[in-house]
Short mmCIF file of C-alpha atoms in Angstrom, two decimals:
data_model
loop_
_atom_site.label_atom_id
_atom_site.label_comp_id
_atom_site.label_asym_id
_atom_site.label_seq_id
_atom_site.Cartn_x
_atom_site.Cartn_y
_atom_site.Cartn_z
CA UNK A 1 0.00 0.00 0.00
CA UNK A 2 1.05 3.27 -0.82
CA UNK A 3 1.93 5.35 1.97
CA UNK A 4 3.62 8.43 4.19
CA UNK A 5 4.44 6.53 7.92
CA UNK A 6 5.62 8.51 10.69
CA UNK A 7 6.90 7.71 14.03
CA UNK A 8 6.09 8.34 16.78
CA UNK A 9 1.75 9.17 16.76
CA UNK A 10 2.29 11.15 19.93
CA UNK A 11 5.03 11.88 22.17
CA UNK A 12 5.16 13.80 25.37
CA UNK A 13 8.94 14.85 25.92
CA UNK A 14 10.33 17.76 28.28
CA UNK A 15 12.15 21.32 27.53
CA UNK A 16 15.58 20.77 26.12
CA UNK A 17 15.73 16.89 25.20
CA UNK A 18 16.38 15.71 21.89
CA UNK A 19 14.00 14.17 19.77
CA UNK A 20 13.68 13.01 16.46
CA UNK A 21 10.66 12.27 14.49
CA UNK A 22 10.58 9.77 11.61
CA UNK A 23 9.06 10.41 8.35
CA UNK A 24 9.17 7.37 5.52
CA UNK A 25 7.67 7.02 2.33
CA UNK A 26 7.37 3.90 -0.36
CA UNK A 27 6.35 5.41 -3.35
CA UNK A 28 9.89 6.27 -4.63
CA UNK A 29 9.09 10.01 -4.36
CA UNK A 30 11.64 12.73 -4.91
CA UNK A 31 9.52 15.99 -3.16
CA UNK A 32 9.03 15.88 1.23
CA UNK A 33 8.20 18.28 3.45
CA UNK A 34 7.35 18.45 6.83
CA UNK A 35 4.47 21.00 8.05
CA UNK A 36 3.69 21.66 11.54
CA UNK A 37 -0.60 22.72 12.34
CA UNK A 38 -1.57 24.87 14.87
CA UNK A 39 -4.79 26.49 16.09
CA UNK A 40 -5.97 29.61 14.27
CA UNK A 41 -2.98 29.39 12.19
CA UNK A 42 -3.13 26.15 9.67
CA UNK A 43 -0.64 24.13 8.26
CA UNK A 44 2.92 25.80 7.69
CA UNK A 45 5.95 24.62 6.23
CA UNK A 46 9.01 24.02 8.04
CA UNK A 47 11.36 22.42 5.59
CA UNK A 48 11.04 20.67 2.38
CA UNK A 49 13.44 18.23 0.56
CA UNK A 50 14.06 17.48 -3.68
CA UNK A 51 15.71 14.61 -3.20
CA UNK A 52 18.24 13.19 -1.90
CA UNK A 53 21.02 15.79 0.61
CA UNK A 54 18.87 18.75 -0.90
CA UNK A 55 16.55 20.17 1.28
CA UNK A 56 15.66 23.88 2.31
CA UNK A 57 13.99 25.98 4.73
CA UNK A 58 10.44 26.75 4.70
CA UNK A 59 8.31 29.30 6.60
CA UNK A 60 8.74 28.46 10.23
CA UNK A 61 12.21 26.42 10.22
CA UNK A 62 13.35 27.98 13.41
CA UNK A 63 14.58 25.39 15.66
CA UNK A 64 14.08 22.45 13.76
CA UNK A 65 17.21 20.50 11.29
CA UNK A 66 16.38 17.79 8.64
CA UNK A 67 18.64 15.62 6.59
CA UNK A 68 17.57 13.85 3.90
CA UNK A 69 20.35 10.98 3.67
CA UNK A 70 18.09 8.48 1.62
CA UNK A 71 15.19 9.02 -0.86
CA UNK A 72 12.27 7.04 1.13
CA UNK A 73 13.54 8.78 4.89
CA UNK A 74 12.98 12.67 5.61
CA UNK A 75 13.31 12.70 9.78
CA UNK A 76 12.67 16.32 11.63
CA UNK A 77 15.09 16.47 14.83
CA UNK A 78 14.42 18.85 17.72
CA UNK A 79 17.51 19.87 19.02
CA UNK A 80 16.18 21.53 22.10
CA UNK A 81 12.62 21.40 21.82
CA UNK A 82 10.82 24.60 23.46
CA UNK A 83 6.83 24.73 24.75
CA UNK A 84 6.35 26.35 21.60
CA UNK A 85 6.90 23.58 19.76
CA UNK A 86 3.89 22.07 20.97
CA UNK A 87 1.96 21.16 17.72
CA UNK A 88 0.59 18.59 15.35
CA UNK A 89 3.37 17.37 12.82
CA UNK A 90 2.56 16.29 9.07
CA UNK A 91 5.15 15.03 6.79
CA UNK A 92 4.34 15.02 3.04
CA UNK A 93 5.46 13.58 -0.16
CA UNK A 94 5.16 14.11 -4.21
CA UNK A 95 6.43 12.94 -7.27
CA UNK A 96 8.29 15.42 -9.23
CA UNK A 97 7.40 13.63 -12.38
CA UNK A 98 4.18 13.45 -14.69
CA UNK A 99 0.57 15.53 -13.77
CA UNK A 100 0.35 14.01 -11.14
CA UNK A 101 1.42 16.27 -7.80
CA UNK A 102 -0.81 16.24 -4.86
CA UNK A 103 0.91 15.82 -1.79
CA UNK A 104 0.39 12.83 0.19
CA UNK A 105 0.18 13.45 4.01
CA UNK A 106 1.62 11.14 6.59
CA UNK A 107 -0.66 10.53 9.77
CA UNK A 108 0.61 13.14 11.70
CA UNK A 109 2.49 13.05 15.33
CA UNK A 110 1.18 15.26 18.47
CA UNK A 111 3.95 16.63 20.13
CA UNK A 112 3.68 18.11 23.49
CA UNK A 113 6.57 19.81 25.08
CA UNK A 114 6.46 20.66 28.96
CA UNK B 1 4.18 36.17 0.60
CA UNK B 2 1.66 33.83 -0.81
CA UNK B 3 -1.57 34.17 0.95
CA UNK B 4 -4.66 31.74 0.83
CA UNK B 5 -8.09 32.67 2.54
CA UNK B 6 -10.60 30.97 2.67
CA UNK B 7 -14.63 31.52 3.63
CA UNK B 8 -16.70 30.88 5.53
CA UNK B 9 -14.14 29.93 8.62
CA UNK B 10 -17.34 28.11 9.78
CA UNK B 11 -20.59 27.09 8.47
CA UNK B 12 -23.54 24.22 10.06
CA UNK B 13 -25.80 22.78 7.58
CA UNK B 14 -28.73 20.38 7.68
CA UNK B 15 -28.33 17.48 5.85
CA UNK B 16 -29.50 17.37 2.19
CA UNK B 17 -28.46 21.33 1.66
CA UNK B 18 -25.80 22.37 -0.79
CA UNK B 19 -23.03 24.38 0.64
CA UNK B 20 -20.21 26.38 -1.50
CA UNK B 21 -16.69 27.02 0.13
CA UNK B 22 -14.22 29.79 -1.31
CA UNK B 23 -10.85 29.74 -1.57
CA UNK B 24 -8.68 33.24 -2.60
CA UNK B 25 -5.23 33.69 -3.12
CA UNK B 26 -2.11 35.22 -3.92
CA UNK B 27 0.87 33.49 -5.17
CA UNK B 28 3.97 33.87 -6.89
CA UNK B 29 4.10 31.80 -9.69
CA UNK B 30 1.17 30.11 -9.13
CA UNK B 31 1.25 26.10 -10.11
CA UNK B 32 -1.98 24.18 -9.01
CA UNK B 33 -4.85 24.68 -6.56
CA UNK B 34 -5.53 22.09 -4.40
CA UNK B 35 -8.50 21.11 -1.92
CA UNK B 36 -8.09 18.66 1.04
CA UNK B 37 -10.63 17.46 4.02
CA UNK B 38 -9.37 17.10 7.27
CA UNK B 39 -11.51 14.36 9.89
CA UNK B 40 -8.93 15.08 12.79
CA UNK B 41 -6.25 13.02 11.09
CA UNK B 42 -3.50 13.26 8.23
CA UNK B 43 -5.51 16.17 5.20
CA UNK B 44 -7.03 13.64 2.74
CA UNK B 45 -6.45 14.72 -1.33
CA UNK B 46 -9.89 15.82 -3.43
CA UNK B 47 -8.85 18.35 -5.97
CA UNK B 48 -6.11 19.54 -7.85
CA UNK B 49 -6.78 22.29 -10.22
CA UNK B 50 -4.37 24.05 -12.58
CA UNK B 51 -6.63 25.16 -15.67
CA UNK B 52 -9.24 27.92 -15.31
CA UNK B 53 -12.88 27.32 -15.69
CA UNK B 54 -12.57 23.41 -15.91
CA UNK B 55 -14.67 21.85 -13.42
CA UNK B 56 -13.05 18.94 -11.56
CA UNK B 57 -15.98 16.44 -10.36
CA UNK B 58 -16.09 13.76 -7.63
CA UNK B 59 -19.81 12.58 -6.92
CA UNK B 60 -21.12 15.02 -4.95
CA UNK B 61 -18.20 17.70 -4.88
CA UNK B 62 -17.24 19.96 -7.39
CA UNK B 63 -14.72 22.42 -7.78
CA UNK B 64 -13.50 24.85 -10.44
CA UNK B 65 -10.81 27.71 -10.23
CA UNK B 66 -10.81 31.49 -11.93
CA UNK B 67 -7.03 32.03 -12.20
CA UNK B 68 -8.34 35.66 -13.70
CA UNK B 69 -10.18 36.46 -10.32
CA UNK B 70 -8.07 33.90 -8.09
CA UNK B 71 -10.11 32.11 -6.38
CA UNK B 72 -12.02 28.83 -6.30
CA UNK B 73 -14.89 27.06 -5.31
CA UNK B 74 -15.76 24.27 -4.18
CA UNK B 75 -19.03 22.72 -4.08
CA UNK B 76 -21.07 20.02 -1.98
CA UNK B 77 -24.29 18.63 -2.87
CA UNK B 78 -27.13 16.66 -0.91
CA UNK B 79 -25.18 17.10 2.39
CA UNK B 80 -24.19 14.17 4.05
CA UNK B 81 -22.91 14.08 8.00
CA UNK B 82 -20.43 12.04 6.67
CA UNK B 83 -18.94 15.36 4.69
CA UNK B 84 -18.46 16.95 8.40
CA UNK B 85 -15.06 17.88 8.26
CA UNK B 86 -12.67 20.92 7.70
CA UNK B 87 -11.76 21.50 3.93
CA UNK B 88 -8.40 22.83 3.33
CA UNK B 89 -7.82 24.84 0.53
CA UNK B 90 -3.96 25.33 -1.07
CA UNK B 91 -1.48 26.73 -3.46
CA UNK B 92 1.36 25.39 -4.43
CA UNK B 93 4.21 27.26 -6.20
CA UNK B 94 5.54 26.90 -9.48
CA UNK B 95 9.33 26.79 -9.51
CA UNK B 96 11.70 24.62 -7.60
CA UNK B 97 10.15 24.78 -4.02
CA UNK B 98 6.73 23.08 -4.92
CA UNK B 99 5.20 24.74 -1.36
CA UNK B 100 2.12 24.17 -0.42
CA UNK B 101 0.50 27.53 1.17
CA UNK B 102 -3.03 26.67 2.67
CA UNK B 103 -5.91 28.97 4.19
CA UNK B 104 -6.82 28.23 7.89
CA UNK B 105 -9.78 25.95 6.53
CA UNK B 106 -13.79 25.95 6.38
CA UNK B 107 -15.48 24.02 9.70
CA UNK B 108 -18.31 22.47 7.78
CA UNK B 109 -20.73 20.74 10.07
CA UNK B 110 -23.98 18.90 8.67
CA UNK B 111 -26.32 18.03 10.78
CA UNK B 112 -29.01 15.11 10.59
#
């Protein structure tokens, strides 16, 4: 089945400790991203990948890093997560090739930080 | 900075009724419209739409976009509660970044 997977669903972590969230995708595409929803303010973008070691910044990247090492794997680390950081997580993928480029969404991951 | 908004924010509907959801925007180099519904999980796809005045159809939604006017609709017939949900409209940029810019979303909530 064709499919975004992240890891974890939710997490509950503290001020300050690391964390990384997994994003993988099977459908061979070149495009991820990684948007973060909040309240009142929608879905942004945080960072967004072409392929493989080329990603960028998107709206909101403060405090967040990516690396895209492998084509399927797009993981958003949290070097010192902050309170504000407290959000719902979506990672996304697209194919760069053909008519075809809606984004598929991954399930999302609730993040709380205390 | 590419802008979407979208109206009504909010909007409760018995079922059966037809409702119509806009979506406005500014964008640099403007690629494809988009249209997703969100059940408190992961935005599921519906529309992508790139060519003014062609309307895309799925049973009982409909959508079209006026690149002249920039804006789109889209449209919901015979109201089911099943079609409760928040529709997310988005534009995605032409170019090498391929972002995705949405609006903050229409509540729709039908009612039996």
């Amino acid at each position: 089945e064709a499919q975004v997977t992240q890891n974890p669903r939710y997490l509950i972590t503290v001020t300050g400790k690391k964390l990384t969230v997994t994003c993988s995708q099977n459908m061979n595409h070149e495009y991820m991203s990684w948007y973060r929803q909040d309240p009142g303010l929608g879905l942004r973008q945080i960072y967004y990948s072409m392929n493989v070691e080329v990603t960028d910044k998107g709206d909101v990247p403060e405090g967040y890093k990516v690396s895209r090492k492998e084509k399927r794997n797009f993981p958003l680390i949290l070097e010192s997560p902050s309170p504000n950081q407290t959000s719902l997580y979506f990672c996304a993928s697209r194919t760069l090739a053909g008519d075809r480029n809606e984004q598929f969404f991954g399930p999302g991951t609730r993040l709380t930080v205390l | 900075e590419d802008k979407v908004v979208q109206s009504p924010l909010s909007l409760v509907v018995h079922e059966g009724d037809t409702v119509t959801l806009n979506c406005s925007y500014e964008v640099t180099n403007f690629r494809s419209l988009l249209w997703y519904k969100q059940e408190k999980k992961a935005p599921t796809f519906l529309f992508m739409l790139t060519s003014s005045g062609i309307e895309k159809k799925s049973g009982r939604l409909s959508s079209i976009l006026d690149k002249k006017e920039l804006f789109s609709i889209l449209n919901i017939t015979a109201t089911q509660t099943g079609d409760s949900a928040v529709y997310l409209c988005a534009v995605e940029r032409g170019g090498s970044n391929y972002k995705l810019t949405f609006g903050k979303g229409t509540l729709l909530t039908v009612n039996p």
